[in-house]
CSV table of N, CA and C in Angstrom, one decimal:
chain,number,residue,atom,x,y,z
A,631,MET,N,3.7,6.2,-29.2
A,631,MET,CA,2.3,5.7,-28.8
A,631,MET,C,2.3,5.1,-27.4
A,632,ALA,N,1.3,5.4,-26.8
A,632,ALA,CA,1.1,4.9,-25.4
A,632,ALA,C,0.2,3.7,-25.4
A,633,GLY,N,0.3,2.9,-24.3
A,633,GLY,CA,-0.5,1.7,-24.2
A,633,GLY,C,-1.2,1.5,-22.9
A,634,ARG,N,-2.2,0.8,-22.9
A,634,ARG,CA,-2.9,0.4,-21.6
A,634,ARG,C,-3.4,-1.0,-21.7
A,635,LYS,N,-3.6,-1.6,-20.5
A,635,LYS,CA,-4.0,-3.0,-20.4
A,635,LYS,C,-5.5,-3.1,-20.6
A,636,VAL,N,-5.9,-4.1,-21.4
A,636,VAL,CA,-7.3,-4.4,-21.7
A,636,VAL,C,-8.0,-5.1,-20.5
A,637,ILE,N,-9.1,-4.5,-20.1
A,637,ILE,CA,-9.8,-5.1,-19.0
A,637,ILE,C,-11.2,-5.7,-19.4
A,638,LYS,N,-11.6,-5.5,-20.6
A,638,LYS,CA,-12.8,-6.1,-21.2
A,638,LYS,C,-12.5,-6.3,-22.7
A,639,ALA,N,-12.7,-7.5,-23.2
A,639,ALA,CA,-12.4,-7.9,-24.6
A,639,ALA,C,-13.3,-7.0,-25.5
A,640,PHE,N,-12.7,-6.6,-26.6
A,640,PHE,CA,-13.4,-5.9,-27.6
A,640,PHE,C,-12.8,-6.0,-29.0
A,641,ARG,N,-13.5,-5.6,-30.0
A,641,ARG,CA,-13.0,-5.6,-31.4
A,641,ARG,C,-12.9,-4.1,-31.8
A,642,ASP,N,-11.7,-3.8,-32.1
A,642,ASP,CA,-11.4,-2.3,-32.4
A,642,ASP,C,-11.8,-1.9,-33.8
A,643,ARG,N,-12.6,-0.9,-33.9
A,643,ARG,CA,-13.1,-0.4,-35.2
A,643,ARG,C,-12.0,0.4,-35.9
A,644,THR,N,-11.0,0.9,-35.2
A,644,THR,CA,-10.0,1.7,-35.9
A,644,THR,C,-8.8,0.8,-36.4
A,645,SER,N,-8.8,-0.4,-36.1
A,645,SER,CA,-7.7,-1.3,-36.6
A,645,SER,C,-8.2,-2.5,-37.3
A,646,ASP,N,-9.2,-2.2,-38.3
A,646,ASP,CA,-9.7,-3.3,-39.1
A,646,ASP,C,-10.4,-4.4,-38.4
A,647,GLY,N,-11.0,-4.1,-37.3
A,647,GLY,CA,-11.7,-5.2,-36.5
A,647,GLY,C,-10.9,-6.1,-35.7
A,648,GLN,N,-9.7,-5.7,-35.4
A,648,GLN,CA,-8.8,-6.6,-34.7
A,648,GLN,C,-9.3,-6.8,-33.3
A,649,ARG,N,-9.3,-8.1,-32.8
A,649,ARG,CA,-9.8,-8.4,-31.4
A,649,ARG,C,-8.7,-8.2,-30.4
A,650,PHE,N,-9.1,-7.6,-29.3
A,650,PHE,CA,-8.2,-7.5,-28.1
A,650,PHE,C,-8.8,-8.2,-26.9
A,651,HIS,N,-8.0,-9.1,-26.3
A,651,HIS,CA,-8.5,-9.9,-25.2
A,651,HIS,C,-8.0,-9.3,-23.9
A,652,VAL,N,-8.7,-9.7,-22.8
A,652,VAL,CA,-8.4,-9.3,-21.4
A,652,VAL,C,-6.9,-9.6,-21.1
A,653,GLY,N,-6.2,-8.6,-20.6
A,653,GLY,CA,-4.8,-8.8,-20.2
A,653,GLY,C,-3.8,-8.3,-21.3
A,654,GLU,N,-4.3,-8.1,-22.5
A,654,GLU,CA,-3.4,-7.7,-23.6
A,654,GLU,C,-3.1,-6.2,-23.4
A,655,LEU,N,-2.1,-5.7,-24.1
A,655,LEU,CA,-1.7,-4.3,-24.1
A,655,LEU,C,-2.3,-3.7,-25.4
A,656,TYR,N,-3.1,-2.7,-25.3
A,656,TYR,CA,-3.6,-1.9,-26.4
A,656,TYR,C,-2.8,-0.7,-26.6
A,657,GLU,N,-2.3,-0.5,-27.8
A,657,GLU,CA,-1.5,0.7,-28.0
A,657,GLU,C,-2.2,1.6,-29.1
A,658,GLY,N,-2.2,2.8,-28.8
A,658,GLY,CA,-2.9,3.8,-29.7
A,658,GLY,C,-2.6,5.2,-29.3
A,659,ASP,N,-3.2,6.1,-30.0
A,659,ASP,CA,-3.0,7.5,-29.6
A,659,ASP,C,-3.8,7.9,-28.3
A,660,GLN,N,-3.4,8.9,-27.7
A,660,GLN,CA,-3.9,9.3,-26.4
A,660,GLN,C,-5.5,9.5,-26.4
A,661,GLU,N,-6.0,10.1,-27.5
A,661,GLU,CA,-7.4,10.3,-27.6
A,661,GLU,C,-8.2,9.0,-27.6
A,662,ARG,N,-7.7,8.0,-28.4
A,662,ARG,CA,-8.4,6.7,-28.4
A,662,ARG,C,-8.3,5.9,-27.1
A,663,LEU,N,-7.1,6.1,-26.4
A,663,LEU,CA,-7.0,5.4,-25.1
A,663,LEU,C,-8.0,6.0,-24.1
A,664,VAL,N,-8.2,7.3,-24.1
A,664,VAL,CA,-9.1,7.9,-23.2
A,664,VAL,C,-10.5,7.5,-23.6
A,665,GLU,N,-10.9,7.4,-24.9
A,665,GLU,CA,-12.2,7.0,-25.3
A,665,GLU,C,-12.5,5.5,-24.8
A,666,LEU,N,-11.5,4.6,-25.1
A,666,LEU,CA,-11.8,3.2,-24.7
A,666,LEU,C,-11.8,3.0,-23.2
A,667,SER,N,-11.0,3.9,-22.4
A,667,SER,CA,-11.0,3.8,-21.0
A,667,SER,C,-12.4,4.3,-20.5
A,668,ALA,N,-12.9,5.3,-21.1
A,668,ALA,CA,-14.3,5.8,-20.6
A,668,ALA,C,-15.4,4.8,-20.9
A,669,LEU,N,-15.2,4.0,-21.9
A,669,LEU,CA,-16.2,3.0,-22.3
A,669,LEU,C,-16.0,1.7,-21.4
A,670,GLY,N,-14.9,1.6,-20.7
A,670,GLY,CA,-14.7,0.5,-19.8
A,670,GLY,C,-13.9,-0.7,-20.4
A,671,PHE,N,-13.2,-0.4,-21.5
A,671,PHE,CA,-12.5,-1.5,-22.2
A,671,PHE,C,-11.0,-1.5,-21.7
A,672,LEU,N,-10.5,-0.4,-21.3
A,672,LEU,CA,-9.1,-0.3,-20.9
A,672,LEU,C,-9.0,0.2,-19.5
A,673,GLU,N,-7.9,-0.2,-18.8
A,673,GLU,CA,-7.8,0.3,-17.4
A,673,GLU,C,-7.6,1.9,-17.5
A,674,ALA,N,-8.1,2.5,-16.5
A,674,ALA,CA,-8.1,4.0,-16.5
A,674,ALA,C,-7.0,4.5,-15.6
A,675,VAL,N,-5.8,4.2,-16.0
A,675,VAL,CA,-4.6,4.6,-15.2
A,675,VAL,C,-3.9,5.7,-16.0
A,676,GLU,N,-3.8,6.9,-15.4
A,676,GLU,CA,-3.1,8.0,-16.0
A,676,GLU,C,-1.6,7.8,-15.8
A,677,GLU,N,-0.9,8.0,-16.9
A,677,GLU,CA,0.5,7.9,-16.8
A,677,GLU,C,1.1,9.2,-16.4
A,678,LYS,N,2.1,9.1,-15.5
A,678,LYS,CA,2.7,10.3,-15.0
A,678,LYS,C,4.0,10.6,-15.8
A,679,PRO,N,4.2,11.8,-16.3
A,679,PRO,CA,5.5,12.1,-17.0
A,679,PRO,C,6.6,12.0,-16.0
A,680,ASP,N,7.7,11.4,-16.5
A,680,ASP,CA,8.9,11.2,-15.7
A,680,ASP,C,9.6,12.6,-15.5
A,681,SER,N,9.9,12.9,-14.3
A,681,SER,CA,10.6,14.1,-14.0
A,681,SER,C,11.9,13.8,-13.3
A,682,ASP,N,12.8,14.8,-13.3
A,682,ASP,CA,14.1,14.5,-12.6
A,682,ASP,C,14.0,14.2,-11.2
A,683,ASP,N,13.0,14.8,-10.5
A,683,ASP,CA,12.8,14.5,-9.1
A,683,ASP,C,12.4,13.1,-8.9
A,684,ASP,N,11.5,12.5,-9.7
A,684,ASP,CA,11.1,11.1,-9.6
A,684,ASP,C,12.3,10.2,-9.8
A,685,LYS,N,13.1,10.5,-10.8
A,685,LYS,CA,14.3,9.6,-11.0
A,685,LYS,C,15.3,9.7,-9.9
A,686,GLN,N,15.4,10.9,-9.3
A,686,GLN,CA,16.4,11.0,-8.1
A,686,GLN,C,15.8,10.2,-6.9
A,687,GLN,N,14.5,10.3,-6.7
A,687,GLN,CA,14.0,9.5,-5.6
A,687,GLN,C,14.2,8.0,-5.7
A,688,ASP,N,14.1,7.5,-7.0
A,688,ASP,CA,14.3,6.1,-7.2
A,688,ASP,C,15.7,5.7,-6.9
A,689,LYS,N,16.7,6.5,-7.1
A,689,LYS,CA,18.0,6.2,-6.8
A,689,LYS,C,18.4,6.1,-5.4
A,690,GLU,N,17.8,7.0,-4.6
A,690,GLU,CA,18.1,7.1,-3.1
A,690,GLU,C,17.4,5.9,-2.4
A,691,PRO,N,18.2,5.2,-1.5
A,691,PRO,CA,17.6,4.1,-0.8
A,691,PRO,C,16.6,4.7,0.2
A,692,GLU,N,15.5,4.0,0.5
A,692,GLU,CA,14.5,4.5,1.4
A,692,GLU,C,15.1,4.4,2.9
A,693,LYS,N,14.9,5.4,3.6
A,693,LYS,CA,15.4,5.5,5.0
A,693,LYS,C,14.4,4.7,5.9
A,694,VAL,N,15.0,3.9,6.7
A,694,VAL,CA,14.2,3.1,7.7
A,694,VAL,C,14.3,3.7,9.0
A,695,PRO,N,13.2,4.0,9.7
A,695,PRO,CA,13.4,4.6,11.0
A,695,PRO,C,14.1,3.7,12.0
A,696,GLU,N,14.8,4.3,12.9
A,696,GLU,CA,15.5,3.5,13.9
A,696,GLU,C,14.5,3.0,14.9
A,697,VAL,N,14.8,1.8,15.4
A,697,VAL,CA,14.0,1.2,16.4
A,697,VAL,C,14.7,1.3,17.8
A,698,VAL,N,14.0,1.8,18.7
A,698,VAL,CA,14.6,2.0,20.1
A,698,VAL,C,13.9,0.9,21.0
A,699,ILE,N,14.7,0.1,21.6
A,699,ILE,CA,14.2,-0.9,22.5
A,699,ILE,C,14.6,-0.5,23.9
A,700,GLU,N,13.6,-0.3,24.7
A,700,GLU,CA,13.9,0.1,26.1
A,700,GLU,C,14.1,-1.2,27.0
A,701,ALA,N,15.1,-1.0,27.9
A,701,ALA,CA,15.4,-2.1,28.8
A,701,ALA,C,14.3,-2.3,29.8
A,702,PRO,N,13.9,-3.5,30.3
A,702,PRO,CA,12.9,-3.6,31.3
A,702,PRO,C,13.4,-3.0,32.6
A,703,PRO,N,12.4,-2.5,33.4
A,703,PRO,CA,12.8,-1.9,34.7
A,703,PRO,C,13.6,-2.8,35.6
A,704,GLU,N,14.6,-2.3,36.3
A,704,GLU,CA,15.4,-3.1,37.1
A,704,GLU,C,14.5,-3.7,38.2
A,705,GLN,N,14.8,-5.0,38.6
A,705,GLN,CA,14.1,-5.7,39.6
A,705,GLN,C,14.8,-5.5,40.9
A,706,ALA,N,14.1,-5.4,42.0
A,706,ALA,CA,14.7,-5.3,43.3
A,706,ALA,C,15.3,-6.7,43.7
A,707,PRO,N,16.3,-6.7,44.5
A,707,PRO,CA,16.9,-8.0,44.9
A,707,PRO,C,15.9,-8.8,45.8
A,708,GLU,N,16.0,-10.1,45.9
A,708,GLU,CA,15.0,-10.9,46.6
A,708,GLU,C,14.8,-10.4,48.0
A,709,GLY,N,15.7,-10.0,48.7
A,709,GLY,CA,15.5,-9.6,50.1
A,709,GLY,C,14.7,-8.3,50.3
A,710,GLU,N,14.7,-7.5,49.2
A,710,GLU,CA,14.0,-6.2,49.3
A,710,GLU,C,12.6,-6.2,48.8
A,711,LYS,N,12.1,-7.3,48.2
A,711,LYS,CA,10.8,-7.3,47.7
A,711,LYS,C,9.8,-7.3,48.8
A,712,PRO,N,8.7,-6.5,48.7
A,712,PRO,CA,7.7,-6.5,49.7
A,712,PRO,C,6.9,-7.8,49.7
A,713,LYS,N,6.6,-8.3,50.8
A,713,LYS,CA,5.9,-9.6,50.9
A,713,LYS,C,4.4,-9.4,50.7
A,714,ALA,N,3.8,-10.2,50.0
A,714,ALA,CA,2.3,-10.1,49.8
A,714,ALA,C,1.6,-10.5,51.0
A,715,LYS,N,0.6,-9.8,51.3
A,715,LYS,CA,-0.2,-10.1,52.5
A,715,LYS,C,-1.3,-11.2,52.1
A,716,ARG,N,-1.5,-12.1,53.1
A,716,ARG,CA,-2.4,-13.2,52.8
A,716,ARG,C,-3.7,-12.9,53.6
A,717,GLY,N,-4.8,-13.3,53.1
A,717,GLY,CA,-6.1,-13.2,53.8
A,717,GLY,C,-6.7,-11.9,53.6
A,718,ARG,N,-7.7,-11.6,54.4
A,718,ARG,CA,-8.5,-10.4,54.3
A,718,ARG,C,-7.8,-9.3,55.0
A,719,GLN,N,-7.8,-8.1,54.4
A,719,GLN,CA,-7.1,-7.0,55.0
A,719,GLN,C,-8.1,-6.3,56.0
A,720,LYS,N,-7.6,-5.9,57.1
A,720,LYS,CA,-8.5,-5.2,58.1
A,720,LYS,C,-8.5,-3.7,57.8
A,721,LYS,N,-9.7,-3.2,58.0
A,721,LYS,CA,-9.8,-1.7,57.9
A,721,LYS,C,-10.1,-1.1,59.2
A,722,ASP,N,-10.0,0.2,59.4
A,722,ASP,CA,-10.3,0.8,60.6
A,722,ASP,C,-11.7,0.5,61.0
A,723,GLY,N,-12.0,0.1,62.2
A,723,GLY,CA,-13.3,-0.1,62.8
A,723,GLY,C,-13.8,-1.5,62.4
A,724,ASP,N,-13.0,-2.3,61.8
A,724,ASP,CA,-13.4,-3.7,61.4
A,724,ASP,C,-12.9,-4.6,62.5
A,725,ASP,N,-13.8,-5.3,63.2
A,725,ASP,CA,-13.4,-6.2,64.4
A,725,ASP,C,-13.2,-7.6,63.9
A,726,ALA,N,-13.6,-8.0,62.7
A,726,ALA,CA,-13.5,-9.4,62.3
A,726,ALA,C,-12.1,-9.7,61.8
């Protein structure tokens, strides 16, 4: 038997009026689970059948991409740095 989580409280007509509250697990046959899910009483999560590929993926650790950190560009020595010009720059034909 499969089961699904109850998302809306209800009284089940197939189990002698038993009440099921939000958060409980409802177990029943697949047909009844689909019916109650369609009515909005159970979560609508389809279960995936386990395959060998899924089991193999669970065993292998997840690969983390490598992080490459670039070094900052080299700075010129103090004597070779260009000096900043102060004031207004003159243009051709500018007399001021």
